[in-house]
PDB file of C-alpha atoms in Angstrom:
ATOM      1  CA  UNK A 982      33.363 -34.665   2.536  1.00  0.00           C
ATOM      2  CA  UNK A 983      33.476 -34.123  -1.210  1.00  0.00           C
ATOM      3  CA  UNK A 984      31.790 -37.476  -1.818  1.00  0.00           C
ATOM      4  CA  UNK A 985      29.039 -36.697   0.713  1.00  0.00           C
ATOM      5  CA  UNK A 986      28.544 -33.302  -0.908  1.00  0.00           C
ATOM      6  CA  UNK A 987      28.229 -34.884  -4.351  1.00  0.00           C
ATOM      7  CA  UNK A 988      25.803 -37.498  -3.052  1.00  0.00           C
ATOM      8  CA  UNK A 989      23.681 -34.782  -1.433  1.00  0.00           C
ATOM      9  CA  UNK A 990      23.749 -32.722  -4.584  1.00  0.00           C
ATOM     10  CA  UNK A 991      22.739 -35.735  -6.653  1.00  0.00           C
ATOM     11  CA  UNK A 992      19.844 -36.478  -4.313  1.00  0.00           C
ATOM     12  CA  UNK A 993      18.676 -32.877  -4.604  1.00  0.00           C
ATOM     13  CA  UNK A 994      18.873 -32.983  -8.374  1.00  0.00           C
ATOM     14  CA  UNK A 995      16.938 -36.235  -8.442  1.00  0.00           C
ATOM     15  CA  UNK A 996      14.272 -34.875  -6.066  1.00  0.00           C
ATOM     16  CA  UNK A 997      13.664 -31.731  -8.104  1.00  0.00           C
ATOM     17  CA  UNK A 998      12.213 -33.567 -11.144  1.00  0.00           C
ATOM     18  CA  UNK A 999       9.998 -35.661  -8.851  1.00  0.00           C
ATOM     19  CA  UNK A1000       8.535 -32.503  -7.256  1.00  0.00           C
ATOM     20  CA  UNK A1001       8.042 -30.910 -10.661  1.00  0.00           C
ATOM     21  CA  UNK A1002       6.403 -34.093 -11.979  1.00  0.00           C
ATOM     22  CA  UNK A1003       4.068 -34.276  -8.973  1.00  0.00           C
ATOM     23  CA  UNK A1004       3.013 -30.686  -9.478  1.00  0.00           C
ATOM     24  CA  UNK A1005       2.512 -31.208 -13.187  1.00  0.00           C
ATOM     25  CA  UNK A1006       0.387 -34.314 -12.547  1.00  0.00           C
ATOM     26  CA  UNK A1007      -1.825 -32.631  -9.947  1.00  0.00           C
ATOM     27  CA  UNK A1008      -4.571 -33.501  -9.241  1.00  0.00           C
ATOM     28  CA  UNK A1009      -4.041 -36.945 -10.679  1.00  0.00           C
ATOM     29  CA  UNK A1010      -3.401 -39.107  -7.628  1.00  0.00           C
ATOM     30  CA  UNK A1011      -6.457 -38.747  -5.441  1.00  0.00           C
ATOM     31  CA  UNK A1012      -9.461 -36.912  -4.019  1.00  0.00           C
ATOM     32  CA  UNK A1013      -9.146 -33.273  -2.967  1.00  0.00           C
ATOM     33  CA  UNK A1014     -10.404 -32.472   0.555  1.00  0.00           C
ATOM     34  CA  UNK A1015     -12.190 -29.153   0.979  1.00  0.00           C
ATOM     35  CA  UNK A1016     -12.411 -28.502   4.713  1.00  0.00           C
ATOM     36  CA  UNK A1017     -15.456 -26.607   5.996  1.00  0.00           C
ATOM     37  CA  UNK A1018     -14.724 -25.333   9.507  1.00  0.00           C
ATOM     38  CA  UNK A1019     -18.362 -25.404  10.678  1.00  0.00           C
ATOM     39  CA  UNK A1020     -20.908 -28.259  10.876  1.00  0.00           C
ATOM     40  CA  UNK A1021     -23.362 -29.210   8.124  1.00  0.00           C
ATOM     41  CA  UNK A1022     -26.249 -26.808   7.650  1.00  0.00           C
ATOM     42  CA  UNK A1023     -24.431 -23.472   7.923  1.00  0.00           C
ATOM     43  CA  UNK A1024     -23.049 -20.920   5.477  1.00  0.00           C
ATOM     44  CA  UNK A1025     -19.644 -22.543   4.861  1.00  0.00           C
ATOM     45  CA  UNK A1026     -21.109 -26.012   4.408  1.00  0.00           C
ATOM     46  CA  UNK A1027     -23.968 -24.877   2.160  1.00  0.00           C
ATOM     47  CA  UNK A1028     -21.830 -22.828  -0.223  1.00  0.00           C
ATOM     48  CA  UNK A1029     -19.023 -25.386  -0.305  1.00  0.00           C
ATOM     49  CA  UNK A1030     -21.463 -28.111  -1.376  1.00  0.00           C
ATOM     50  CA  UNK A1031     -22.645 -25.939  -4.263  1.00  0.00           C
ATOM     51  CA  UNK A1032     -19.095 -25.149  -5.361  1.00  0.00           C
ATOM     52  CA  UNK A1033     -17.287 -28.480  -4.786  1.00  0.00           C
ATOM     53  CA  UNK A1034     -18.780 -30.479  -7.673  1.00  0.00           C
ATOM     54  CA  UNK A1035     -18.200 -27.621 -10.116  1.00  0.00           C
ATOM     55  CA  UNK A1036     -14.594 -27.219  -8.979  1.00  0.00           C
ATOM     56  CA  UNK A1037     -14.085 -30.965  -9.170  1.00  0.00           C
ATOM     57  CA  UNK A1038     -15.426 -31.079 -12.709  1.00  0.00           C
ATOM     58  CA  UNK A1039     -13.096 -28.263 -13.753  1.00  0.00           C
ATOM     59  CA  UNK A1040     -10.068 -29.982 -12.188  1.00  0.00           C
ATOM     60  CA  UNK A1041     -10.976 -33.472 -13.340  1.00  0.00           C
ATOM     61  CA  UNK A1042     -10.947 -34.854  -9.801  1.00  0.00           C
ATOM     62  CA  UNK A1043     -13.397 -35.450  -6.966  1.00  0.00           C
ATOM     63  CA  UNK A1044     -13.629 -32.656  -4.396  1.00  0.00           C
ATOM     64  CA  UNK A1045     -15.167 -33.830  -1.124  1.00  0.00           C
ATOM     65  CA  UNK A1046     -16.307 -31.724   1.825  1.00  0.00           C
ATOM     66  CA  UNK A1047     -14.877 -32.521   5.226  1.00  0.00           C
ATOM     67  CA  UNK A1048     -16.527 -30.755   8.165  1.00  0.00           C
ATOM     68  CA  UNK A1049     -14.032 -29.943  10.958  1.00  0.00           C
ATOM     69  CA  UNK A1050     -16.006 -27.810  13.399  1.00  0.00           C
ATOM     70  CA  UNK A1051     -15.233 -26.272  16.765  1.00  0.00           C
ATOM     71  CA  UNK A1052     -13.837 -23.179  18.484  1.00  0.00           C
ATOM     72  CA  UNK A1053     -15.277 -20.701  16.013  1.00  0.00           C
ATOM     73  CA  UNK A1054     -13.755 -22.550  13.064  1.00  0.00           C
ATOM     74  CA  UNK A1055     -10.201 -22.438  14.414  1.00  0.00           C
ATOM     75  CA  UNK A1056      -9.844 -26.224  14.814  1.00  0.00           C
ATOM     76  CA  UNK A1057     -10.315 -26.868  11.104  1.00  0.00           C
ATOM     77  CA  UNK A1058      -8.233 -23.846  10.139  1.00  0.00           C
ATOM     78  CA  UNK A1059      -5.331 -25.016  12.302  1.00  0.00           C
ATOM     79  CA  UNK A1060      -5.501 -28.476  10.763  1.00  0.00           C
ATOM     80  CA  UNK A1061      -5.234 -27.084   7.228  1.00  0.00           C
ATOM     81  CA  UNK A1062      -2.481 -24.627   8.208  1.00  0.00           C
ATOM     82  CA  UNK A1063      -0.392 -27.665   9.214  1.00  0.00           C
ATOM     83  CA  UNK A1064      -1.359 -29.861   6.233  1.00  0.00           C
ATOM     84  CA  UNK A1065       1.121 -30.662   3.435  1.00  0.00           C
ATOM     85  CA  UNK A1066       0.938 -27.980   0.713  1.00  0.00           C
ATOM     86  CA  UNK A1067       0.344 -30.520  -2.045  1.00  0.00           C
ATOM     87  CA  UNK A1068      -3.015 -29.291  -3.351  1.00  0.00           C
ATOM     88  CA  UNK A1069      -4.985 -32.199  -1.880  1.00  0.00           C
ATOM     89  CA  UNK A1070      -6.127 -30.324   1.246  1.00  0.00           C
ATOM     90  CA  UNK A1071      -7.910 -26.991   0.797  1.00  0.00           C
ATOM     91  CA  UNK A1072     -10.119 -24.973   3.130  1.00  0.00           C
ATOM     92  CA  UNK A1073     -13.219 -22.848   2.953  1.00  0.00           C
ATOM     93  CA  UNK A1074     -11.537 -19.765   4.408  1.00  0.00           C
ATOM     94  CA  UNK A1075     -14.038 -17.902   6.570  1.00  0.00           C
ATOM     95  CA  UNK A1076     -14.428 -14.559   8.308  1.00  0.00           C
ATOM     96  CA  UNK A1077     -14.519 -16.207  11.747  1.00  0.00           C
ATOM     97  CA  UNK A1078     -11.287 -18.272  11.868  1.00  0.00           C
ATOM     98  CA  UNK A1079      -9.427 -16.080   9.365  1.00  0.00           C
ATOM     99  CA  UNK A1080     -10.701 -12.621  10.303  1.00  0.00           C
ATOM    100  CA  UNK A1081     -12.169 -12.492  13.816  1.00  0.00           C
ATOM    101  CA  UNK A1082     -10.144 -15.142  15.658  1.00  0.00           C
ATOM    102  CA  UNK A1083      -6.847 -13.184  15.810  1.00  0.00           C
ATOM    103  CA  UNK A1084      -8.550 -10.520  17.896  1.00  0.00           C
ATOM    104  CA  UNK A1085     -10.108 -12.800  20.501  1.00  0.00           C
ATOM    105  CA  UNK A1086      -7.868 -15.881  20.841  1.00  0.00           C
ATOM    106  CA  UNK A1087      -4.716 -14.943  22.772  1.00  0.00           C
ATOM    107  CA  UNK A1088      -2.953 -18.177  21.780  1.00  0.00           C
ATOM    108  CA  UNK A1089      -4.187 -18.697  18.221  1.00  0.00           C
ATOM    109  CA  UNK A1090      -2.026 -21.561  16.860  1.00  0.00           C
ATOM    110  CA  UNK A1091      -1.791 -20.222  13.314  1.00  0.00           C
ATOM    111  CA  UNK A1092      -1.412 -16.930  11.470  1.00  0.00           C
ATOM    112  CA  UNK A1093      -4.582 -16.346   9.403  1.00  0.00           C
ATOM    113  CA  UNK A1094      -2.624 -14.696   6.584  1.00  0.00           C
ATOM    114  CA  UNK A1095       0.965 -15.988   6.645  1.00  0.00           C
ATOM    115  CA  UNK A1096       0.082 -19.658   7.216  1.00  0.00           C
ATOM    116  CA  UNK A1097      -2.205 -19.919   4.190  1.00  0.00           C
ATOM    117  CA  UNK A1098      -2.202 -19.472   0.434  1.00  0.00           C
ATOM    118  CA  UNK A1099      -5.401 -17.493  -0.082  1.00  0.00           C
ATOM    119  CA  UNK A1100      -6.847 -18.204  -3.525  1.00  0.00           C
ATOM    120  CA  UNK A1101     -10.122 -16.314  -3.878  1.00  0.00           C
ATOM    121  CA  UNK A1102     -13.412 -15.216  -2.337  1.00  0.00           C
ATOM    122  CA  UNK A1103     -16.612 -17.071  -3.142  1.00  0.00           C
ATOM    123  CA  UNK A1104     -19.349 -14.995  -1.479  1.00  0.00           C
ATOM    124  CA  UNK A1105     -19.975 -12.326   1.136  1.00  0.00           C
ATOM    125  CA  UNK A1106     -23.136 -12.745   3.214  1.00  0.00           C
ATOM    126  CA  UNK A1107     -24.886 -10.292   5.547  1.00  0.00           C
ATOM    127  CA  UNK A1108     -26.010 -11.574   8.927  1.00  0.00           C
ATOM    128  CA  UNK A1109     -29.210 -10.812  10.787  1.00  0.00           C
ATOM    129  CA  UNK A1110     -30.551 -10.856  14.318  1.00  0.00           C
ATOM    130  CA  UNK A1111     -33.340 -13.423  14.027  1.00  0.00           C
ATOM    131  CA  UNK A1112     -36.345 -14.239  16.213  1.00  0.00           C
ATOM    132  CA  UNK A1113     -39.287 -16.557  15.708  1.00  0.00           C
ATOM    133  CA  UNK A1114     -42.341 -15.011  14.084  1.00  0.00           C
ATOM    134  CA  UNK A1115     -44.293 -15.561  17.317  1.00  0.00           C
ATOM    135  CA  UNK A1116     -41.654 -13.660  19.329  1.00  0.00           C
ATOM    136  CA  UNK A1117     -42.893 -10.716  21.435  1.00  0.00           C
ATOM    137  CA  UNK A1118     -39.965  -8.670  20.052  1.00  0.00           C
ATOM    138  CA  UNK A1119     -41.403  -6.917  17.007  1.00  0.00           C
ATOM    139  CA  UNK A1120     -38.404  -4.682  16.396  1.00  0.00           C
ATOM    140  CA  UNK A1121     -34.856  -4.082  17.585  1.00  0.00           C
ATOM    141  CA  UNK A1122     -35.890  -1.396  20.070  1.00  0.00           C
ATOM    142  CA  UNK A1123     -38.095  -3.850  21.984  1.00  0.00           C
ATOM    143  CA  UNK A1124     -35.367  -6.472  21.892  1.00  0.00           C
ATOM    144  CA  UNK A1125     -32.737  -4.093  23.283  1.00  0.00           C
ATOM    145  CA  UNK A1126     -35.122  -2.932  25.999  1.00  0.00           C
ATOM    146  CA  UNK A1127     -35.169  -6.533  27.232  1.00  0.00           C
ATOM    147  CA  UNK A1128     -31.368  -6.590  27.000  1.00  0.00           C
ATOM    148  CA  UNK A1129     -31.283  -3.631  29.393  1.00  0.00           C
ATOM    149  CA  UNK A1130     -33.837  -5.111  31.764  1.00  0.00           C
ATOM    150  CA  UNK A1131     -34.878  -8.709  32.410  1.00  0.00           C
ATOM    151  CA  UNK A1132     -32.360 -10.095  29.956  1.00  0.00           C
ATOM    152  CA  UNK A1133     -32.523 -11.864  26.617  1.00  0.00           C
ATOM    153  CA  UNK A1134     -30.364 -14.589  25.041  1.00  0.00           C
ATOM    154  CA  UNK A1135     -28.856 -14.769  21.583  1.00  0.00           C
ATOM    155  CA  UNK A1136     -27.298 -17.821  19.997  1.00  0.00           C
ATOM    156  CA  UNK A1137     -24.286 -17.877  17.701  1.00  0.00           C
ATOM    157  CA  UNK A1138     -22.292 -20.484  15.789  1.00  0.00           C
ATOM    158  CA  UNK A1139     -19.676 -20.567  18.534  1.00  0.00           C
ATOM    159  CA  UNK A1140     -17.334 -18.667  20.817  1.00  0.00           C
ATOM    160  CA  UNK A1141     -15.120 -16.548  18.629  1.00  0.00           C
ATOM    161  CA  UNK A1142     -17.423 -16.683  15.617  1.00  0.00           C
ATOM    162  CA  UNK A1143     -18.279 -13.583  13.629  1.00  0.00           C
ATOM    163  CA  UNK A1144     -21.836 -13.641  14.924  1.00  0.00           C
ATOM    164  CA  UNK A1145     -20.588 -13.881  18.516  1.00  0.00           C
ATOM    165  CA  UNK A1146     -18.618 -10.686  17.977  1.00  0.00           C
ATOM    166  CA  UNK A1147     -21.597  -8.948  16.358  1.00  0.00           C
ATOM    167  CA  UNK A1148     -23.632  -9.703  19.471  1.00  0.00           C
ATOM    168  CA  UNK A1149     -20.914  -8.461  21.811  1.00  0.00           C
ATOM    169  CA  UNK A1150     -20.552  -5.210  19.866  1.00  0.00           C
ATOM    170  CA  UNK A1151     -24.337  -4.786  19.812  1.00  0.00           C
ATOM    171  CA  UNK A1152     -24.575  -5.280  23.590  1.00  0.00           C
ATOM    172  CA  UNK A1153     -21.783  -2.780  24.180  1.00  0.00           C
ATOM    173  CA  UNK A1154     -22.864  -0.084  21.740  1.00  0.00           C
ATOM    174  CA  UNK A1155     -26.573  -0.339  22.597  1.00  0.00           C
ATOM    175  CA  UNK A1156     -25.813  -0.398  26.336  1.00  0.00           C
ATOM    176  CA  UNK A1157     -27.672  -3.681  26.761  1.00  0.00           C
ATOM    177  CA  UNK A1158     -25.597  -5.530  29.389  1.00  0.00           C
ATOM    178  CA  UNK A1159     -28.124  -8.340  29.781  1.00  0.00           C
ATOM    179  CA  UNK A1160     -27.859  -9.456  26.177  1.00  0.00           C
ATOM    180  CA  UNK A1161     -26.475 -12.909  26.970  1.00  0.00           C
ATOM    181  CA  UNK A1162     -24.476 -15.027  24.541  1.00  0.00           C
ATOM    182  CA  UNK A1163     -25.217 -18.751  24.115  1.00  0.00           C
ATOM    183  CA  UNK A1164     -22.569 -20.409  21.893  1.00  0.00           C
ATOM    184  CA  UNK A1165     -23.232 -23.478  19.746  1.00  0.00           C
ATOM    185  CA  UNK A1166     -21.059 -25.681  17.538  1.00  0.00           C
ATOM    186  CA  UNK A1167     -22.669 -24.279  14.414  1.00  0.00           C
ATOM    187  CA  UNK A1168     -25.740 -22.605  13.005  1.00  0.00           C
ATOM    188  CA  UNK A1169     -27.963 -25.686  12.780  1.00  0.00           C
ATOM    189  CA  UNK A1170     -28.030 -26.546  16.514  1.00  0.00           C
ATOM    190  CA  UNK A1171     -28.537 -22.879  17.409  1.00  0.00           C
ATOM    191  CA  UNK A1172     -31.513 -22.691  15.056  1.00  0.00           C
ATOM    192  CA  UNK A1173     -32.976 -25.817  16.619  1.00  0.00           C
ATOM    193  CA  UNK A1174     -32.836 -24.214  20.064  1.00  0.00           C
ATOM    194  CA  UNK A1175     -34.365 -21.006  18.731  1.00  0.00           C
ATOM    195  CA  UNK A1176     -37.293 -22.949  17.282  1.00  0.00           C
ATOM    196  CA  UNK A1177     -37.778 -24.911  20.509  1.00  0.00           C
ATOM    197  CA  UNK A1178     -37.775 -21.744  22.616  1.00  0.00           C
ATOM    198  CA  UNK A1179     -34.520 -22.506  24.463  1.00  0.00           C
ATOM    199  CA  UNK A1180     -33.145 -19.132  23.295  1.00  0.00           C
ATOM    200  CA  UNK A1181     -35.003 -16.002  22.227  1.00  0.00           C
ATOM    201  CA  UNK A1182     -32.831 -14.898  19.325  1.00  0.00           C
ATOM    202  CA  UNK A1183     -30.076 -15.960  16.978  1.00  0.00           C
ATOM    203  CA  UNK A1184     -27.341 -14.038  15.147  1.00  0.00           C
ATOM    204  CA  UNK A1185     -26.565 -15.814  11.872  1.00  0.00           C
ATOM    205  CA  UNK A1186     -25.656 -15.297   8.211  1.00  0.00           C
ATOM    206  CA  UNK A1187     -28.811 -15.060   6.121  1.00  0.00           C
ATOM    207  CA  UNK A1188     -27.896 -17.901   3.741  1.00  0.00           C
ATOM    208  CA  UNK A1189     -29.622 -20.871   5.319  1.00  0.00           C
ATOM    209  CA  UNK A1190     -32.394 -18.787   6.906  1.00  0.00           C
ATOM    210  CA  UNK A1191     -33.852 -17.163   3.782  1.00  0.00           C
ATOM    211  CA  UNK A1192     -36.511 -19.826   3.204  1.00  0.00           C
ATOM    212  CA  UNK A1193     -37.891 -19.414   6.740  1.00  0.00           C
ATOM    213  CA  UNK A1194     -37.780 -15.634   6.445  1.00  0.00           C
ATOM    214  CA  UNK A1195     -39.751 -15.826   3.211  1.00  0.00           C
ATOM    215  CA  UNK A1196     -42.385 -18.205   4.587  1.00  0.00           C
ATOM    216  CA  UNK A1197     -42.783 -16.184   7.792  1.00  0.00           C
ATOM    217  CA  UNK A1198     -41.334 -18.725  10.253  1.00  0.00           C
ATOM    218  CA  UNK A1199     -38.562 -16.315  11.251  1.00  0.00           C
ATOM    219  CA  UNK A1200     -38.411 -12.537  11.563  1.00  0.00           C
ATOM    220  CA  UNK A1201     -35.254 -10.475  11.104  1.00  0.00           C
ATOM    221  CA  UNK A1202     -34.953  -7.481  13.446  1.00  0.00           C
ATOM    222  CA  UNK A1203     -31.975  -5.941  11.617  1.00  0.00           C
ATOM    223  CA  UNK A1204     -29.252  -6.867   9.116  1.00  0.00           C
ATOM    224  CA  UNK A1205     -25.503  -6.209   9.143  1.00  0.00           C
ATOM    225  CA  UNK A1206     -25.311  -4.985   5.532  1.00  0.00           C
ATOM    226  CA  UNK A1207     -24.419  -1.398   4.658  1.00  0.00           C
ATOM    227  CA  UNK A1208     -27.759  -0.911   2.875  1.00  0.00           C
ATOM    228  CA  UNK A1209     -31.132  -2.606   3.025  1.00  0.00           C
ATOM    229  CA  UNK A1210     -31.291  -5.780   0.971  1.00  0.00           C
ATOM    230  CA  UNK A1211     -33.551  -6.157  -2.052  1.00  0.00           C
ATOM    231  CA  UNK A1212     -34.516  -9.579  -0.697  1.00  0.00           C
ATOM    232  CA  UNK A1213     -35.610  -8.053   2.673  1.00  0.00           C
ATOM    233  CA  UNK A1214     -36.603  -4.461   1.893  1.00  0.00           C
ATOM    234  CA  UNK A1215     -38.575  -3.991   5.123  1.00  0.00           C
ATOM    235  CA  UNK A1216     -35.722  -5.022   7.413  1.00  0.00           C
ATOM    236  CA  UNK A1217     -33.568  -2.106   8.624  1.00  0.00           C
ATOM    237  CA  UNK A1218     -29.804  -2.162   8.874  1.00  0.00           C
ATOM    238  CA  UNK A1219     -28.131  -1.821  12.263  1.00  0.00           C
ATOM    239  CA  UNK A1220     -26.420   1.294  10.922  1.00  0.00           C
ATOM    240  CA  UNK A1221     -29.676   3.103  10.207  1.00  0.00           C
ATOM    241  CA  UNK A1222     -30.814   2.226  13.725  1.00  0.00           C
ATOM    242  CA  UNK A1223     -27.802   4.019  15.170  1.00  0.00           C
ATOM    243  CA  UNK A1224     -25.439   1.041  15.519  1.00  0.00           C
ATOM    244  CA  UNK A1225     -22.956   1.445  12.640  1.00  0.00           C
ATOM    245  CA  UNK A1226     -20.259  -0.847  14.073  1.00  0.00           C
ATOM    246  CA  UNK A1227     -22.578  -3.847  13.624  1.00  0.00           C
ATOM    247  CA  UNK A1228     -21.915  -3.686   9.879  1.00  0.00           C
ATOM    248  CA  UNK A1229     -19.942  -6.440   8.172  1.00  0.00           C
ATOM    249  CA  UNK A1230     -20.409  -9.452   5.984  1.00  0.00           C
ATOM    250  CA  UNK A1231     -19.446 -13.030   6.682  1.00  0.00           C
ATOM    251  CA  UNK A1232     -17.227 -13.840   3.708  1.00  0.00           C
ATOM    252  CA  UNK A1233     -15.973 -17.221   2.633  1.00  0.00           C
ATOM    253  CA  UNK A1234     -13.482 -18.301  -0.004  1.00  0.00           C
ATOM    254  CA  UNK A1235     -10.997 -21.002  -0.913  1.00  0.00           C
ATOM    255  CA  UNK A1236      -7.473 -21.199   0.498  1.00  0.00           C
ATOM    256  CA  UNK A1237      -4.710 -23.740   0.892  1.00  0.00           C
ATOM    257  CA  UNK A1238      -1.784 -24.212   3.269  1.00  0.00           C
ATOM    258  CA  UNK A1239       1.217 -21.909   3.109  1.00  0.00           C
ATOM    259  CA  UNK A1240       3.644 -22.876   0.371  1.00  0.00           C
ATOM    260  CA  UNK A1241       1.084 -24.200  -2.104  1.00  0.00           C
ATOM    261  CA  UNK A1242       3.068 -24.553  -5.361  1.00  0.00           C
ATOM    262  CA  UNK A1243       2.421 -21.694  -7.774  1.00  0.00           C
ATOM    263  CA  UNK A1244       1.136 -23.884 -10.643  1.00  0.00           C
ATOM    264  CA  UNK A1245      -1.472 -25.459  -8.345  1.00  0.00           C
ATOM    265  CA  UNK A1246      -2.480 -22.120  -6.817  1.00  0.00           C
ATOM    266  CA  UNK A1247      -2.808 -20.561 -10.263  1.00  0.00           C
ATOM    267  CA  UNK A1248      -4.906 -23.460 -11.531  1.00  0.00           C
ATOM    268  CA  UNK A1249      -7.436 -23.154  -8.707  1.00  0.00           C
ATOM    269  CA  UNK A1250      -7.431 -19.346  -8.740  1.00  0.00           C
ATOM    270  CA  UNK A1251      -8.225 -19.344 -12.452  1.00  0.00           C
ATOM    271  CA  UNK A1252     -11.356 -21.431 -11.833  1.00  0.00           C
ATOM    272  CA  UNK A1253     -12.862 -19.292  -9.061  1.00  0.00           C
ATOM    273  CA  UNK A1254     -14.157 -16.417 -11.270  1.00  0.00           C
ATOM    274  CA  UNK A1255     -15.675 -18.979 -13.652  1.00  0.00           C
ATOM    275  CA  UNK A1256     -17.441 -20.743 -10.798  1.00  0.00           C
ATOM    276  CA  UNK A1257     -18.942 -17.679  -9.103  1.00  0.00           C
ATOM    277  CA  UNK A1258     -20.209 -16.217 -12.396  1.00  0.00           C
ATOM    278  CA  UNK A1259     -21.953 -19.377 -13.617  1.00  0.00           C
ATOM    279  CA  UNK A1260     -25.619 -18.416 -14.183  1.00  0.00           C
ATOM    280  CA  UNK A1261     -26.997 -21.397 -12.262  1.00  0.00           C
ATOM    281  CA  UNK A1262     -24.797 -20.747  -9.240  1.00  0.00           C
ATOM    282  CA  UNK A1263     -25.387 -16.991  -9.326  1.00  0.00           C
ATOM    283  CA  UNK A1264     -29.125 -17.671  -9.118  1.00  0.00           C
ATOM    284  CA  UNK A1265     -28.616 -19.919  -6.087  1.00  0.00           C
ATOM    285  CA  UNK A1266     -26.323 -17.388  -4.429  1.00  0.00           C
ATOM    286  CA  UNK A1267     -28.964 -14.664  -4.785  1.00  0.00           C
ATOM    287  CA  UNK A1268     -31.626 -17.006  -3.365  1.00  0.00           C
ATOM    288  CA  UNK A1269     -29.334 -17.520  -0.370  1.00  0.00           C
ATOM    289  CA  UNK A1270     -28.513 -13.785   0.016  1.00  0.00           C
ATOM    290  CA  UNK A1271     -24.856 -14.673  -0.552  1.00  0.00           C
ATOM    291  CA  UNK A1272     -23.163 -12.393  -3.038  1.00  0.00           C
ATOM    292  CA  UNK A1273     -19.974 -13.027  -5.060  1.00  0.00           C
ATOM    293  CA  UNK A1274     -17.634 -10.021  -5.149  1.00  0.00           C
ATOM    294  CA  UNK A1275     -17.695  -7.845  -8.254  1.00  0.00           C
ATOM    295  CA  UNK A1276     -15.110  -7.850  -9.687  1.00  0.00           C
ATOM    296  CA  UNK A1277     -13.831 -11.221  -8.429  1.00  0.00           C
ATOM    297  CA  UNK A1278     -11.409 -11.056  -5.500  1.00  0.00           C
ATOM    298  CA  UNK A1279      -8.603 -13.537  -6.138  1.00  0.00           C
ATOM    299  CA  UNK A1280      -4.972 -14.122  -5.227  1.00  0.00           C
ATOM    300  CA  UNK A1281      -3.201 -11.120  -3.730  1.00  0.00           C
ATOM    301  CA  UNK A1282      -6.384  -9.022  -3.710  1.00  0.00           C
ATOM    302  CA  UNK A1283      -8.133 -11.642  -1.555  1.00  0.00           C
ATOM    303  CA  UNK A1284      -5.109 -11.796   0.760  1.00  0.00           C
ATOM    304  CA  UNK A1285      -5.149  -7.997   1.173  1.00  0.00           C
ATOM    305  CA  UNK A1286      -8.851  -8.051   1.979  1.00  0.00           C
ATOM    306  CA  UNK A1287      -8.285 -10.640   4.713  1.00  0.00           C
ATOM    307  CA  UNK A1288      -5.359  -8.639   6.100  1.00  0.00           C
ATOM    308  CA  UNK A1289      -7.490  -5.477   6.304  1.00  0.00           C
ATOM    309  CA  UNK A1290     -10.410  -7.366   7.860  1.00  0.00           C
ATOM    310  CA  UNK A1291      -8.133  -8.812  10.555  1.00  0.00           C
ATOM    311  CA  UNK A1292      -6.809  -5.323  11.371  1.00  0.00           C
ATOM    312  CA  UNK A1293     -10.268  -3.734  11.676  1.00  0.00           C
ATOM    313  CA  UNK A1294     -11.971  -6.474  13.682  1.00  0.00           C
ATOM    314  CA  UNK A1295      -8.992  -7.161  15.915  1.00  0.00           C
ATOM    315  CA  UNK A1296      -9.229  -3.525  16.999  1.00  0.00           C
ATOM    316  CA  UNK A1297     -12.977  -3.859  17.595  1.00  0.00           C
ATOM    317  CA  UNK A1298     -12.554  -7.022  19.664  1.00  0.00           C
ATOM    318  CA  UNK A1299      -9.807  -5.558  21.796  1.00  0.00           C
ATOM    319  CA  UNK A1300     -11.713  -2.345  22.393  1.00  0.00           C
ATOM    320  CA  UNK A1301     -14.701  -4.382  23.526  1.00  0.00           C
ATOM    321  CA  UNK A1302     -12.386  -6.598  25.657  1.00  0.00           C
ATOM    322  CA  UNK A1303     -13.679  -9.790  24.041  1.00  0.00           C
ATOM    323  CA  UNK A1304     -11.447 -12.781  24.788  1.00  0.00           C
ATOM    324  CA  UNK A1305     -12.260 -16.401  23.999  1.00  0.00           C
ATOM    325  CA  UNK A1306     -11.046 -18.796  26.659  1.00  0.00           C
TER     326      UNK A1306
END
């Protein structure tokens, strides 16, 4: 027994330097995966592709985007929650799989706070209810009238997504029972159906829609921000139209699996404020109506924000009896 104990102790002592050496060498042995939990063309993908090369340059290693879409972002989130905490798999943490999902998925296979090392927020983006410029719905009142009568469809980036919940809350609070949800596997396919006329409206973060709003292809009926946006001064907020619960941003950030070694977490966390305050990126963020937090929200502060968001929107989802099957 004593010999086995000594052998075990020796193995532990030998393993400890190897772990320390691996952490010290990070990220020397390979490419870092940054998992975006929605398809190409949406908020998470767009922002991650702006940030990845800058983060990679700072870390001295390639950072590649891997899109793992489905189930409101929960498929990709679950994959990262179960990944080795070695610093080579990170995730674009997102308001849908990390904030909304706990309230609507009865059997969510991960804890959105405890199963991750949350490193820092990148941007917070208002959403809008969008229609084509040729749409007969000139304002939200006309749109909701259809939702109380003949019916009208709205697309979202998937069952359980933030924009799905916005639509459900809107239908409930505006007493528009015929506001029908059409889920997609991301923003891009929903936008395609909106443009083809397959659906009449689309709830989505503003990021990838700003160009079409500026050129007049799309029209926003209302935005989910607390105040009107400088970029869209003529578009009212849902709150000022009497629907204050349809007020929230779609935030995204960078996180890793639970147990990410402190030196690795600290290295990445230290880079996030530098990235989001770079003048060239700040200009792009403003163009995309995606706003970095001021001051930066990193480490424990980011974790607390996610915890509070989960609490608030879980209550909203349960009150509205929204359950994803």
